[in-house]
mmCIF file of C-alpha atoms and ligand atoms in Angstrom:
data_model
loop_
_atom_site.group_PDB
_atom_site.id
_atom_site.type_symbol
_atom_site.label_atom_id
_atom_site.label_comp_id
_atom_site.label_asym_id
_atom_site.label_seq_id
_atom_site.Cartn_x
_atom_site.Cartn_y
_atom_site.Cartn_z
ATOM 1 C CA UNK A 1 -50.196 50.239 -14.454
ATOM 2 C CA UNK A 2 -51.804 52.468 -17.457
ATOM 3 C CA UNK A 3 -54.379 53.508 -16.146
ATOM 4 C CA UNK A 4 -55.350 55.475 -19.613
ATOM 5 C CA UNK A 5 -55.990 51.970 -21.393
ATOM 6 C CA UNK A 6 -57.237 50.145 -18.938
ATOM 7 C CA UNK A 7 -58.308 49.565 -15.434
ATOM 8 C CA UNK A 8 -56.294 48.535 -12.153
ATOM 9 C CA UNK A 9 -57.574 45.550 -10.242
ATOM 10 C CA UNK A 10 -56.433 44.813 -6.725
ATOM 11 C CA UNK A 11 -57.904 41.106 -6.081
ATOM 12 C CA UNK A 12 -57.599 39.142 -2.673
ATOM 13 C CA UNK A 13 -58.416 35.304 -2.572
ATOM 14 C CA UNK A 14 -58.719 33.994 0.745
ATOM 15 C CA UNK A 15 -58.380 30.740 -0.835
ATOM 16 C CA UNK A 16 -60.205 28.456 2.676
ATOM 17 C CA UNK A 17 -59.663 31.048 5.103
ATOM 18 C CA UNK A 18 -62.300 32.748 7.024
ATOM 19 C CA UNK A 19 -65.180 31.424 8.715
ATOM 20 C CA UNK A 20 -68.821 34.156 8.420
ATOM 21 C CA UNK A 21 -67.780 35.448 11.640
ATOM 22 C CA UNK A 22 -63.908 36.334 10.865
ATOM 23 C CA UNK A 23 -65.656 38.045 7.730
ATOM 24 C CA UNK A 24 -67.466 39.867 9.764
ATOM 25 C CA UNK A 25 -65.003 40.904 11.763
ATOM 26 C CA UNK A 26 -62.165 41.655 8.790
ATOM 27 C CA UNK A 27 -65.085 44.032 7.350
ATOM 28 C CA UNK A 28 -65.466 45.983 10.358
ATOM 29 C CA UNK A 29 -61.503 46.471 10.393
ATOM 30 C CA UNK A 30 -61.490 46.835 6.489
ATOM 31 C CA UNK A 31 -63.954 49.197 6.199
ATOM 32 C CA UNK A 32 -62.697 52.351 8.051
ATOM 33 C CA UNK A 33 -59.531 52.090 6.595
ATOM 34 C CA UNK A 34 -60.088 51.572 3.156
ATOM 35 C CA UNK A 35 -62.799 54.359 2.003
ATOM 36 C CA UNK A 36 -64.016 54.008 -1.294
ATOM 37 C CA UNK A 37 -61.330 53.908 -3.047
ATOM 38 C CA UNK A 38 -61.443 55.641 -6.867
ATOM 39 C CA UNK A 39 -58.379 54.930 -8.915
ATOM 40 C CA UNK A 40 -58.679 51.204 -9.112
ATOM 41 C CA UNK A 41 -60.956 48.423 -8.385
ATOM 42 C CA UNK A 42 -61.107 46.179 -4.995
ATOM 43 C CA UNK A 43 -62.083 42.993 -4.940
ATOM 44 C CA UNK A 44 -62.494 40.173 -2.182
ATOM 45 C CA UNK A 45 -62.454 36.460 -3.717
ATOM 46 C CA UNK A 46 -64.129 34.457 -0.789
ATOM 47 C CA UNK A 47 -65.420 30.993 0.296
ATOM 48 C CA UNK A 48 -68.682 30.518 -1.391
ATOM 49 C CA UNK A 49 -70.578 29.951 1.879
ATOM 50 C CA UNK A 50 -69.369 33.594 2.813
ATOM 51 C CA UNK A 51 -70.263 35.237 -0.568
ATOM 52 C CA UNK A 52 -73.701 36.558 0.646
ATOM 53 C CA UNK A 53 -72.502 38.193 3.326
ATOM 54 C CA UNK A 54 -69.317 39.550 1.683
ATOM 55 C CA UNK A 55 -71.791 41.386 -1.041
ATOM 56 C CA UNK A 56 -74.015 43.142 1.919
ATOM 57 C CA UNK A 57 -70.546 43.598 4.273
ATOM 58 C CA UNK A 58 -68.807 45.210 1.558
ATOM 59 C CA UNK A 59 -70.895 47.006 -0.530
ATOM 60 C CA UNK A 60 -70.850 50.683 0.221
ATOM 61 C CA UNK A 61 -66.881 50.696 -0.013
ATOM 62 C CA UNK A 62 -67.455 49.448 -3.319
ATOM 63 C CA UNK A 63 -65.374 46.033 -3.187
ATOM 64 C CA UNK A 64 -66.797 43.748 -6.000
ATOM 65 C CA UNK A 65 -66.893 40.583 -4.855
ATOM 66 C CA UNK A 66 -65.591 37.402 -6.353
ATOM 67 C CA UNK A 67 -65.590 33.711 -6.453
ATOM 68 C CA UNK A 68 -62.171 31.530 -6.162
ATOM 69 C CA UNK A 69 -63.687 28.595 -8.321
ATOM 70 C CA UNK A 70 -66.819 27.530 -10.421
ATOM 71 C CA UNK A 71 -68.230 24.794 -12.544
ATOM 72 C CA UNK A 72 -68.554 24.810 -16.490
ATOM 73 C CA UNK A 73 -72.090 23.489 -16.592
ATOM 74 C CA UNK A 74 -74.917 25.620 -15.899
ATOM 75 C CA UNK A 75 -76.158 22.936 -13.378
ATOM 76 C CA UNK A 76 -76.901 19.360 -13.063
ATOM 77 C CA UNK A 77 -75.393 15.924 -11.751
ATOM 78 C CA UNK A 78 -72.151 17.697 -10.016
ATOM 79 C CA UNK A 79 -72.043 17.037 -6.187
ATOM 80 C CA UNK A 80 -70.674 19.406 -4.385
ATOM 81 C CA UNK A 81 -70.261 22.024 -7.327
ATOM 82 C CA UNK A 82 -71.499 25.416 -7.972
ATOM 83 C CA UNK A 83 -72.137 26.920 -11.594
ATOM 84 C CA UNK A 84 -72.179 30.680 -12.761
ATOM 85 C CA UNK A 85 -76.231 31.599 -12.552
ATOM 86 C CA UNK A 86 -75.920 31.150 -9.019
ATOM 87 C CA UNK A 87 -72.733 33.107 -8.081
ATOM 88 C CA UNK A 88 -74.599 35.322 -10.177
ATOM 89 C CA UNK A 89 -77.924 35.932 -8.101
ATOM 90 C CA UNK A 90 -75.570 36.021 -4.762
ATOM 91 C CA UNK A 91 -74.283 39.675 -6.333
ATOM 92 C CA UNK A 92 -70.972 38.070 -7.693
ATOM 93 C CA UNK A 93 -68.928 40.057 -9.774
ATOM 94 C CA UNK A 94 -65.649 38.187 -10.575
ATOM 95 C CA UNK A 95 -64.471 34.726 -10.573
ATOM 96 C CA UNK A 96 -61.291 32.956 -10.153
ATOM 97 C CA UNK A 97 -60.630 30.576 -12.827
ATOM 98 C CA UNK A 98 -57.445 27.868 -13.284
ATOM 99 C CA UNK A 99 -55.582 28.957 -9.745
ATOM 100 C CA UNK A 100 -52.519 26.626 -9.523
ATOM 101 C CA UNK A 101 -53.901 24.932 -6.261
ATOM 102 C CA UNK A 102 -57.004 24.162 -8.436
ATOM 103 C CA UNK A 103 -54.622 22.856 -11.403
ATOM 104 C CA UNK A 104 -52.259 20.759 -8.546
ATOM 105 C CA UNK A 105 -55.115 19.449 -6.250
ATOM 106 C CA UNK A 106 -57.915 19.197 -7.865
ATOM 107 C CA UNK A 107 -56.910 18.021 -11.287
ATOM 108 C CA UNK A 108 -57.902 21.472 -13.531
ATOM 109 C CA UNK A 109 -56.394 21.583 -16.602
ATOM 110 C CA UNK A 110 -56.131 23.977 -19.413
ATOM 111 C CA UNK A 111 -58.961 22.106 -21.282
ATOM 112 C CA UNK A 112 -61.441 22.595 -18.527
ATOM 113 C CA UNK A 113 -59.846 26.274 -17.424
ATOM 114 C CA UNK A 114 -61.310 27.235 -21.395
ATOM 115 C CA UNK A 115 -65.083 25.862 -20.566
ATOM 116 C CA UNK A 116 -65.129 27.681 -17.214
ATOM 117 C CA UNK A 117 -63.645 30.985 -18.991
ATOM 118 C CA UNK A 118 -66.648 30.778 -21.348
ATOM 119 C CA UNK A 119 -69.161 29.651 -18.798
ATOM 120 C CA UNK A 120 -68.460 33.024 -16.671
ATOM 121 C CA UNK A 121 -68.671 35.219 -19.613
ATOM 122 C CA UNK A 122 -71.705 33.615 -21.216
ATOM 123 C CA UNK A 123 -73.018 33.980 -17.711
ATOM 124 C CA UNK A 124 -72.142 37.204 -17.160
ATOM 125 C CA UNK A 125 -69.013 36.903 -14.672
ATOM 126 C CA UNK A 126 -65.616 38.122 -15.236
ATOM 127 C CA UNK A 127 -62.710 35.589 -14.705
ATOM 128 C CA UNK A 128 -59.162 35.997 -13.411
ATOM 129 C CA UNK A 129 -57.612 33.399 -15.473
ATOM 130 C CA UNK A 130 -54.534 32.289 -13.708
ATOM 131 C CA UNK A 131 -51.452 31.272 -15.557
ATOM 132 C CA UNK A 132 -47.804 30.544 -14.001
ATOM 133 C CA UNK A 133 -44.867 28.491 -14.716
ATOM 134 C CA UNK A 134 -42.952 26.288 -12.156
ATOM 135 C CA UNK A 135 -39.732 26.698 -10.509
ATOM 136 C CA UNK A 136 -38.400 23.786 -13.005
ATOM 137 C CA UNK A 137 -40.269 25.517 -16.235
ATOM 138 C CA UNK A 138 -38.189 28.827 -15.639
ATOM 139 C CA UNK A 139 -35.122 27.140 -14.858
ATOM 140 C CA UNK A 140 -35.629 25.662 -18.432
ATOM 141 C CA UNK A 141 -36.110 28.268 -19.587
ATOM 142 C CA UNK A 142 -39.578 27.908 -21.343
ATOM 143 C CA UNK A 143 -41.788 30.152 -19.138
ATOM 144 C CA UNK A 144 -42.506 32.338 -21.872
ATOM 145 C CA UNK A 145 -44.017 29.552 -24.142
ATOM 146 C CA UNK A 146 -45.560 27.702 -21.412
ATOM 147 C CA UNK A 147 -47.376 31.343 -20.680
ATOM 148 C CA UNK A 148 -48.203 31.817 -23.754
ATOM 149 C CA UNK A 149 -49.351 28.067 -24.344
ATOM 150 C CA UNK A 150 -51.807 28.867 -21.049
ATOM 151 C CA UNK A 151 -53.347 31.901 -22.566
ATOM 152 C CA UNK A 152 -53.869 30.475 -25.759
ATOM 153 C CA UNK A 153 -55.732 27.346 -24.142
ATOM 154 C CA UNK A 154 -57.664 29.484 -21.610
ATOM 155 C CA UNK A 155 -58.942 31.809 -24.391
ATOM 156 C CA UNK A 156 -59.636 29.810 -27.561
ATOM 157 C CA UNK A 157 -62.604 30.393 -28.893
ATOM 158 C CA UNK A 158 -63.425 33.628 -26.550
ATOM 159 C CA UNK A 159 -65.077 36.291 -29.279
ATOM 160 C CA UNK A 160 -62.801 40.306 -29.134
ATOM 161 C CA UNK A 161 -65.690 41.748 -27.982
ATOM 162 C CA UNK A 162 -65.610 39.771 -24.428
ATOM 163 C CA UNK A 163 -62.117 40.542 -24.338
ATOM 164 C CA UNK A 164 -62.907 43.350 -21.720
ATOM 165 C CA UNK A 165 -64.292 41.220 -19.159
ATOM 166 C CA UNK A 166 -61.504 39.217 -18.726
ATOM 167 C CA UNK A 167 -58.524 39.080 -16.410
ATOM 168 C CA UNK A 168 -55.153 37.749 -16.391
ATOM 169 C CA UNK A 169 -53.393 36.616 -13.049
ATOM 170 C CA UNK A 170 -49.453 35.950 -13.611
ATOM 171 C CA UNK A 171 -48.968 33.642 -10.570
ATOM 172 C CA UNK A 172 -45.570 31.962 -11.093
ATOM 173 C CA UNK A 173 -45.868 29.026 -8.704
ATOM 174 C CA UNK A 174 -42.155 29.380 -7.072
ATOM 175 C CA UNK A 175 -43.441 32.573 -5.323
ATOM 176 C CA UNK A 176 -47.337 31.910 -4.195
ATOM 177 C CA UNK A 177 -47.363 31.349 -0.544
ATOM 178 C CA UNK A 178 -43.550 31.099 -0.493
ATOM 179 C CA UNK A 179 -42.497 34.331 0.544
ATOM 180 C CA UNK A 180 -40.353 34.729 -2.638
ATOM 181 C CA UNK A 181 -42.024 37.468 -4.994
ATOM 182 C CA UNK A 182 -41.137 37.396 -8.292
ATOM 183 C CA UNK A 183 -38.440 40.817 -8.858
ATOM 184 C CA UNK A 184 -40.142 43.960 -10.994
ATOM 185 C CA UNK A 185 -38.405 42.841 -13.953
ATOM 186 C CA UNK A 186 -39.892 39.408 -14.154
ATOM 187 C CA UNK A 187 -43.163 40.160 -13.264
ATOM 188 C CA UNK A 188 -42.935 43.246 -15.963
ATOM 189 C CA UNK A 189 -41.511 40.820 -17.796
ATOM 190 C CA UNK A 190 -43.650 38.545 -18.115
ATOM 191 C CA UNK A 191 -47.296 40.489 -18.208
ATOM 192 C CA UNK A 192 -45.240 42.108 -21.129
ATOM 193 C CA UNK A 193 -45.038 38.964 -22.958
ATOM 194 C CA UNK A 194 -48.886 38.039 -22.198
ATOM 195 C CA UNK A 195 -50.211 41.002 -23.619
ATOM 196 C CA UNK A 196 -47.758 40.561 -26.836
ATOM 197 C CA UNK A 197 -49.690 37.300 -26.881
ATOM 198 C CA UNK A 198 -53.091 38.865 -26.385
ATOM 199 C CA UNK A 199 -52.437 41.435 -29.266
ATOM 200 C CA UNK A 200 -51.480 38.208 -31.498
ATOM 201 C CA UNK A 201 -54.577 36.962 -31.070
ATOM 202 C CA UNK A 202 -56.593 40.013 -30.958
ATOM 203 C CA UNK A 203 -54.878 43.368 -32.015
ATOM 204 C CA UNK A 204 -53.739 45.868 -30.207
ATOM 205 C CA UNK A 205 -56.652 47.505 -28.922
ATOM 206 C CA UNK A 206 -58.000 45.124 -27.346
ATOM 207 C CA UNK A 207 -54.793 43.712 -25.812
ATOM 208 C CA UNK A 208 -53.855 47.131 -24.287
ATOM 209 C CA UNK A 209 -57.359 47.217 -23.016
ATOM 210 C CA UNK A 210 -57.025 43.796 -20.639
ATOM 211 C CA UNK A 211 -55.986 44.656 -17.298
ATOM 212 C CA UNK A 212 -52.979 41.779 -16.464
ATOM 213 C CA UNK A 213 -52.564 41.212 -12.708
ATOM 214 C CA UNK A 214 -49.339 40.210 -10.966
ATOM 215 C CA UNK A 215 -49.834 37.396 -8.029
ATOM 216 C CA UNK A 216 -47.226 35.522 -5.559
ATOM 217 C CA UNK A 217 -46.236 36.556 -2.479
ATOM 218 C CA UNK A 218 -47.715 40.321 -3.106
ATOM 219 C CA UNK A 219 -47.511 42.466 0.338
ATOM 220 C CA UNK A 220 -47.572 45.975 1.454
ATOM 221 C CA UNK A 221 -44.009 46.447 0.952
ATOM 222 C CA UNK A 222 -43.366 44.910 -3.054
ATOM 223 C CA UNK A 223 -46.414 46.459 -4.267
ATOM 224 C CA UNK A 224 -45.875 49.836 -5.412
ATOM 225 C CA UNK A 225 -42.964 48.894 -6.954
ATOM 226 C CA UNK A 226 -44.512 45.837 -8.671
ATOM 227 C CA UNK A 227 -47.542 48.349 -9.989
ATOM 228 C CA UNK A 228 -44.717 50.695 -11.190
ATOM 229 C CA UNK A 229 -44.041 48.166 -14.025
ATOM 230 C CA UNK A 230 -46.142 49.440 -17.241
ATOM 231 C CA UNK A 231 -48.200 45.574 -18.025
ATOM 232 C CA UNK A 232 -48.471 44.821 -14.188
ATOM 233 C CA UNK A 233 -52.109 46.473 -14.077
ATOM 234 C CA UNK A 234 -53.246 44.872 -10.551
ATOM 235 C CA UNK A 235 -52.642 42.302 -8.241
ATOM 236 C CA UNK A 236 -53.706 39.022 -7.392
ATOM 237 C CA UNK A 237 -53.106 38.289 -3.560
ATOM 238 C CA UNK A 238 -53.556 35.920 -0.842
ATOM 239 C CA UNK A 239 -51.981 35.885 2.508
ATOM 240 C CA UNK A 240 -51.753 39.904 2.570
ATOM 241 C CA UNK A 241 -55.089 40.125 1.916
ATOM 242 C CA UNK A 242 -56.203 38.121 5.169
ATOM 243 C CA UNK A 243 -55.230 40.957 7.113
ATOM 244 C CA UNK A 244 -57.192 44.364 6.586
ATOM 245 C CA UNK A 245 -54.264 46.491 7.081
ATOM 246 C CA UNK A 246 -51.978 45.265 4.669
ATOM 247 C CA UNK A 247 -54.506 44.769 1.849
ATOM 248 C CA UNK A 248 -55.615 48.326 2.249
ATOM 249 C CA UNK A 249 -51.830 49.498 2.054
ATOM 250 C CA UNK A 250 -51.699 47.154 -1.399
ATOM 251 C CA UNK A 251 -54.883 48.861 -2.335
ATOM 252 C CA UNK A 252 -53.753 52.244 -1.478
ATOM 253 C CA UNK A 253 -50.206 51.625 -4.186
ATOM 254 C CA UNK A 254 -52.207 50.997 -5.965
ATOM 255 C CA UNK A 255 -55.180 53.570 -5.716
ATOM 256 C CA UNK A 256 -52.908 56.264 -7.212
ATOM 257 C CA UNK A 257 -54.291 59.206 -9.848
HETATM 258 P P1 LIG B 1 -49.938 34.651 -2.010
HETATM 259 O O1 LIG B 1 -51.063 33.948 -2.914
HETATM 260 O O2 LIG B 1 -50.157 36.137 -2.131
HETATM 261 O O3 LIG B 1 -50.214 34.153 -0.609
HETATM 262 O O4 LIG B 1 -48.623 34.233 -2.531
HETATM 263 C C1 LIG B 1 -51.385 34.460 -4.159
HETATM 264 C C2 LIG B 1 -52.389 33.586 -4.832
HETATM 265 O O5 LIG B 1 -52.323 32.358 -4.664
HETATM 266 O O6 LIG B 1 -53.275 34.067 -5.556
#
């Protein structure tokens, strides 16, 4: 973390977990515990059916809340899809853009990862881009140019001056959902390398300006030292952020003056 350039993010996506009611309920545990935290920023990436209740649930502990997908067009012949404007209205602050299940299942690819980076800022949202190389790609040994390949493709054609709004998620697939976190070092590593990329394309100031998460197996117990590493600004998590507890002792690492 540096918290002097830039702030910390601490980000859960529930991916499809939760029904309204378990929201309900993981509020009423979150809420006591967590405060209003001051040193970094929370955030709750939920269904979309539970968004309008996360805003009002959540509000006065001031989590932002985010989306974990959204379309490029601004609306339209797109069954089943929702665009920007109307996570937007709901109160939605952040959005999820280019998770690996999205680029495995669902057939998202760097090409349309770029359109929905510049549909949520020309709408007004902020994405998490997420970028992460396979178990294969490190053994390789090309992680770093597949990473930087990703960035490059998600941001083409964004302007310096959005530059602030937007996130980067390191996710390397080998440890999301696995169990298997990524060590300091590689995460550190790695954000390192993404922000040497960021400064390529944009100079310095902005690239020490763009808060760089860490995601992959993220839990109460890797986190502080994870946030220790200088690039590693935040963290992108999933299953410890199902249970109120252990996201609030992520947030609390995290939450640090
Ligand atoms: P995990 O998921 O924390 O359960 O590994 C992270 C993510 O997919 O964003």
């Amino acid at each position: 973390m540096n918290r002097r350039y830039r702030k910390t993010i601490i980000a859960g996506n529930w991916k499809m977990n939760k029904t309204l009611s378990e929201t309900r309920a993981f509020a009423d545990e979150l809420k006591p515990l967590l405060g209003k935290p001051k040193w970094c920023e929370v955030v709750l990436c939920v269904p979309y059916v539970n968004i309008p209740a996360a805003v009002r649930l959540f509000k006065e502990n001031r989590v932002a809340i985010g989306a974990e997908n959204c379309h490029f067009e601004s609306h339209g012949a797109y069954t089943g899809e929702v665009s920007v404007e109307m996570l937007k209205e709901l109160g939605v602050k952040y959005v999820i853009i280019g998770h690996s299940e999205r680029r495995q299942y669902y057939n998202e690819t760097d090409f349309t990862v770029n359109k929905k980076v510049h549909a949520a800022l020309e709408g007004g949202l902020y994405p998490i881009v997420c970028v992460g190389e396979s178990l294969e790609q490190r053994e390789l040994g090309v992680t770093m140019d597949l990473i930087s390949y990703q960035v490059k493709a998600a941001l083409a054609g964004v302007p310096a001056d959005k530059m602030r709004h937007v996130v980067i998620a390191y996710e390397p697939l080998w440890a999301i959902g696995t169990g298997k976190t990524a060590t300091a070092e590689q995460a550190g590593e790695v954000c390192e390398a993404i922000r040497a990329v960021i400064r390529k394309l944009y100079g310095a100031r902005v690239a020490r300006s763009v808060t760089i998460q860490y995601g992959g197996s993220m839990n109460a117990k890797n986190a502080a030292e994870l946030l220790a590493q200088p690039d590693v600004d935040g963290g992108l998590i999933g299953g410890a952020a199902l249970k109120a507890p252990d996201f609030v002792e992520i947030v609390n690492a995290a939450n640090q003056e």
